[in-house]
CSV table of C-alpha atoms in Angstrom, one decimal:
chain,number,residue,atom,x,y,z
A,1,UNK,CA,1.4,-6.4,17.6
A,2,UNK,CA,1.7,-7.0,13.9
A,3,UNK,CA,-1.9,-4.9,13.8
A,4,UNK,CA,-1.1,-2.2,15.5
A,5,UNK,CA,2.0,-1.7,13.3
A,6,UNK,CA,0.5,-1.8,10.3
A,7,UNK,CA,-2.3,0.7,11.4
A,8,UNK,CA,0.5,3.0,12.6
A,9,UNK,CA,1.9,2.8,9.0
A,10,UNK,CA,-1.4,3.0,7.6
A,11,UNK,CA,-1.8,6.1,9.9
A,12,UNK,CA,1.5,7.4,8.3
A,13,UNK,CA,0.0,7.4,4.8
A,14,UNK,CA,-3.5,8.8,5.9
A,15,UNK,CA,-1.9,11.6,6.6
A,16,UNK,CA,0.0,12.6,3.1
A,17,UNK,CA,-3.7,11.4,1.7
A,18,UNK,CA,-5.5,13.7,4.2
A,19,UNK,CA,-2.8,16.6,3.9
A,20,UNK,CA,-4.7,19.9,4.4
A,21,UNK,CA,-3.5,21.6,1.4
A,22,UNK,CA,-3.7,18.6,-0.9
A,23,UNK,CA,-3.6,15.1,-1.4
A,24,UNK,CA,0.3,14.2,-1.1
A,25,UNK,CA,1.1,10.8,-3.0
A,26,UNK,CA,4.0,8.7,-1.7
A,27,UNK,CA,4.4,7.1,-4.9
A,28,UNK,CA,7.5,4.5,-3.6
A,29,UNK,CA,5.9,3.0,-0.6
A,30,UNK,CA,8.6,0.1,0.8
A,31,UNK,CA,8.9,-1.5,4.1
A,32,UNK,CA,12.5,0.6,4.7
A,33,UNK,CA,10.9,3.5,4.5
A,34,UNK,CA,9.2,3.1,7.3
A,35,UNK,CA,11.2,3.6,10.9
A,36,UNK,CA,10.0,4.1,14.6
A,37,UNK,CA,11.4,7.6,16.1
A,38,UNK,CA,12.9,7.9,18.9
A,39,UNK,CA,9.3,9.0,20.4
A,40,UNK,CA,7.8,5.2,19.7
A,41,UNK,CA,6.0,6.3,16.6
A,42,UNK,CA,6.1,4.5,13.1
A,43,UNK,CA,7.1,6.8,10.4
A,44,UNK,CA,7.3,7.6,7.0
A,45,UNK,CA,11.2,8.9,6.0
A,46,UNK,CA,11.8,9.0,2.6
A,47,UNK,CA,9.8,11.3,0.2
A,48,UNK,CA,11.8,11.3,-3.0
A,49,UNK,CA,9.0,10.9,-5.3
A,50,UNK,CA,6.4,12.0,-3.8
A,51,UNK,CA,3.6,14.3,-5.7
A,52,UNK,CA,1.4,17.0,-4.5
A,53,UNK,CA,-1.5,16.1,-6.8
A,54,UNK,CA,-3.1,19.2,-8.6
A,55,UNK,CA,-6.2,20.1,-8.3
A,56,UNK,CA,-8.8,20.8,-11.2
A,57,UNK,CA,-11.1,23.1,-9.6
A,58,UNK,CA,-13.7,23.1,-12.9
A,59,UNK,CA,-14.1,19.4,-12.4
A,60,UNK,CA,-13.3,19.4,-8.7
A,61,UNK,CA,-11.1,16.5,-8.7
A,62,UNK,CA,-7.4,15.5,-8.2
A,63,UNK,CA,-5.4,15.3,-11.4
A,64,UNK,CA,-4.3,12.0,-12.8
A,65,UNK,CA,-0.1,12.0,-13.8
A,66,UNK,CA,1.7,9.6,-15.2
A,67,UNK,CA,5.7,8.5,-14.2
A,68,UNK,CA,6.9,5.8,-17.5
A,69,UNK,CA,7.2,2.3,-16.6
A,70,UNK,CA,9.3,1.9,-13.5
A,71,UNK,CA,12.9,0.1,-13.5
A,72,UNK,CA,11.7,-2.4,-11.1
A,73,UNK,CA,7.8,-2.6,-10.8
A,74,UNK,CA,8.0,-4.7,-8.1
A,75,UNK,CA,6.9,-2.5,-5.2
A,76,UNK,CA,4.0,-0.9,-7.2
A,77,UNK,CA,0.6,-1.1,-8.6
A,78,UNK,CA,-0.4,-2.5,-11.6
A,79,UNK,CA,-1.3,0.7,-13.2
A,80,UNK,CA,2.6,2.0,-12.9
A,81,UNK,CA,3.9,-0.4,-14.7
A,82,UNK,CA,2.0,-0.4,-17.7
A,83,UNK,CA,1.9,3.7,-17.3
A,84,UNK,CA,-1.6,4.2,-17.0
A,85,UNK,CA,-2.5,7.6,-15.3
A,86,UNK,CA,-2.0,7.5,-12.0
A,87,UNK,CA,-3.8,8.3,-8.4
A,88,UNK,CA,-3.0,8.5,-4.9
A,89,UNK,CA,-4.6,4.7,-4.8
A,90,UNK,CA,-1.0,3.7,-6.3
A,91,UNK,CA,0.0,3.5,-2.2
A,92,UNK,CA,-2.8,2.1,-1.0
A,93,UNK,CA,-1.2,-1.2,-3.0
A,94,UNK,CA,2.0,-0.6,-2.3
A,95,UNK,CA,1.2,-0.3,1.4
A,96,UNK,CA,-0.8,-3.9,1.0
A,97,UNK,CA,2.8,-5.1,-0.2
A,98,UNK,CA,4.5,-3.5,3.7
A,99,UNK,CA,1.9,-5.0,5.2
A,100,UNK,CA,2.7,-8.5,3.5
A,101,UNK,CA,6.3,-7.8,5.1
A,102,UNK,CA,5.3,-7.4,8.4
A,103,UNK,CA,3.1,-10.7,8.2
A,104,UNK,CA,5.3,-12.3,6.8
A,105,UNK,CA,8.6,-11.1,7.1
A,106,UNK,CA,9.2,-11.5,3.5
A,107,UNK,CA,9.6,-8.9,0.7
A,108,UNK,CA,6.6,-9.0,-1.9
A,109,UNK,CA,7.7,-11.7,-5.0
A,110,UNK,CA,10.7,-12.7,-3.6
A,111,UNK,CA,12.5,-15.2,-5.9
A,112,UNK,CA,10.8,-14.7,-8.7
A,113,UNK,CA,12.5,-13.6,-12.1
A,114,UNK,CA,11.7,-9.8,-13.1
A,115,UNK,CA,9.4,-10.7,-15.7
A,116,UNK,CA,7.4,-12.8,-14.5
A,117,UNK,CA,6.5,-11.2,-11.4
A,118,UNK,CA,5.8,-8.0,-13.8
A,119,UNK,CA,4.0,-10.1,-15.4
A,120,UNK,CA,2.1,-11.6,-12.8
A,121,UNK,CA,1.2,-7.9,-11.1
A,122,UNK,CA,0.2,-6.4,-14.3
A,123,UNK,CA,-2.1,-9.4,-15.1
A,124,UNK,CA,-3.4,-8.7,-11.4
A,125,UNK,CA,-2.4,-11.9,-9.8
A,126,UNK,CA,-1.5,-11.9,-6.0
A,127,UNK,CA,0.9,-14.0,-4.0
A,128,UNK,CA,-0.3,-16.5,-2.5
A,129,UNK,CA,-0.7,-16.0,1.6
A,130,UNK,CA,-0.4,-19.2,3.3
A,131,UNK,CA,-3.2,-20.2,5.2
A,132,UNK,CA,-1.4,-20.6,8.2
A,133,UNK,CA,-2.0,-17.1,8.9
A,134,UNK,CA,-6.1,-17.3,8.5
A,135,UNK,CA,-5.8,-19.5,11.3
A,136,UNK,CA,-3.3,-18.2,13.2
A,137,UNK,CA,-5.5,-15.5,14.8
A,138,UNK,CA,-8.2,-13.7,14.1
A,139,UNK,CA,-5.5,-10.3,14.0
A,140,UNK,CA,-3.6,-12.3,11.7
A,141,UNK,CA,-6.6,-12.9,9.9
A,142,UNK,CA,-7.5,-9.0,9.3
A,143,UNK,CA,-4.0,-8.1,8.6
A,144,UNK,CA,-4.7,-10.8,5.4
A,145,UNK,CA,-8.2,-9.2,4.9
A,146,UNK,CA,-6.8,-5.5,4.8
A,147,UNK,CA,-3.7,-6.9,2.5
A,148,UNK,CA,-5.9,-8.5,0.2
A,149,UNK,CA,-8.4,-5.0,0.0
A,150,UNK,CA,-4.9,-3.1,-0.6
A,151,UNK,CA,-4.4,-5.5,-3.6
A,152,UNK,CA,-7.6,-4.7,-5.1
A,153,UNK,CA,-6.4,-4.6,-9.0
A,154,UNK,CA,-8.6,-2.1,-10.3
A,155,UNK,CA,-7.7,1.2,-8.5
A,156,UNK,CA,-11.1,3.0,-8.6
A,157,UNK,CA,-12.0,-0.1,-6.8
A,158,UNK,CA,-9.1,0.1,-4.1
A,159,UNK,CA,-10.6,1.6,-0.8
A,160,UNK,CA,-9.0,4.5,0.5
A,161,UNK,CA,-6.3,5.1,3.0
A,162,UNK,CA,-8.9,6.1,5.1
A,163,UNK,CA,-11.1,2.4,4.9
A,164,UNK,CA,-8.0,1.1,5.3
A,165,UNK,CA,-7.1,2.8,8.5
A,166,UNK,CA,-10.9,2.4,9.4
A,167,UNK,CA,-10.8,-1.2,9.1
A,168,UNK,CA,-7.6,-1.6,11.3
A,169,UNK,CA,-8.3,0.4,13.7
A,170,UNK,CA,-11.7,-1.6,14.3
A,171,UNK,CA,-9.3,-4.7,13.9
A,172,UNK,CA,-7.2,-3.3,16.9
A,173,UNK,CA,-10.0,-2.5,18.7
A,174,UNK,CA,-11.7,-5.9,17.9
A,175,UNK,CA,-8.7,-7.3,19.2
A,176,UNK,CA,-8.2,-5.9,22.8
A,177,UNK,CA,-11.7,-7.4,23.7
């Protein structure tokens, strides 16, 4: 079940990233802003921050943009809280930290002090996942695997909203058999 939420969320973001006019950053990507409507669906309801990315047509790519260093970094990337230029990949991590929640039913560095889990994100260390959950099942297991990818430090290395959904849904899939 846990799966399946987390590709329904995933599904949520895939299509801000996917938007036909334009990539659509969420840029604040929490578990609470995610609910299920009255019609069963997960879905995304708070768009605050989010960022229609330009579009350079001469180099035909997205525009990078930059935000300052956040007041609590906790929920992001490492590249917002040392104000690097910033791309849509910025969820992709922050969704890795909702889909620690749902494993684990814990927030991302709980009890930790504010610098050092800044600290610890910006120097690209990850929490630790217990291993109870590789051998819980193998759906556990890929929920780890596609939190793990999310948390890919470096975020031209990060895959896509769209491998992420990929690799759920063939985790879902994978799973039913």
């Amino acid at each position: 079940e846990k799966l399946e939420i987390a590709l329904e969320m995933a599904k949520c973001l895939a299509a801000m990233h996917g938007y036909e006019d334009g990539v659509l950053a969420h840029v604040d990507l929490q578990v609470g802003q995610f609910f299920r409507g009255r019609d069963g669906k997960i879905k995304i309801v708070d768009y605050n921050r989010a960022e229609p990315l330009l579009y350079n047509e001469r180099n035909e790519q997205y525009c990078k943009w930059v935000n300052g260093v956040p007041f609590d970094g906790v929920y992001r990337a490492p590249e917002e809280n040392v104000d690097e230029p910033l791309t849509e990949a910025v969820d992709v991590y922050s969704l890795g930290n909702v889909f620690y929640a749902v494993l684990t039913g814990k927030l991302v560095w709980e009890g930790y002090e504010y610098e050092e889990r800044t600290r610890r994100i910006v120097e690209g260390e990850l929490l630790e996942i217990p291993d109870f959950y590789y051998n819980k099942s193998p759906s556990a297991e890929n929920l780890v695997l596609a939190i793990k990818a999310c948390w890919t430090t470096d975020p031209e290395r990060r895959p896509s909203i769209f491998e992420v959904v990929d690799f759920l849904e063939r985790a879902v899939e994978a799973s039913k058999r």
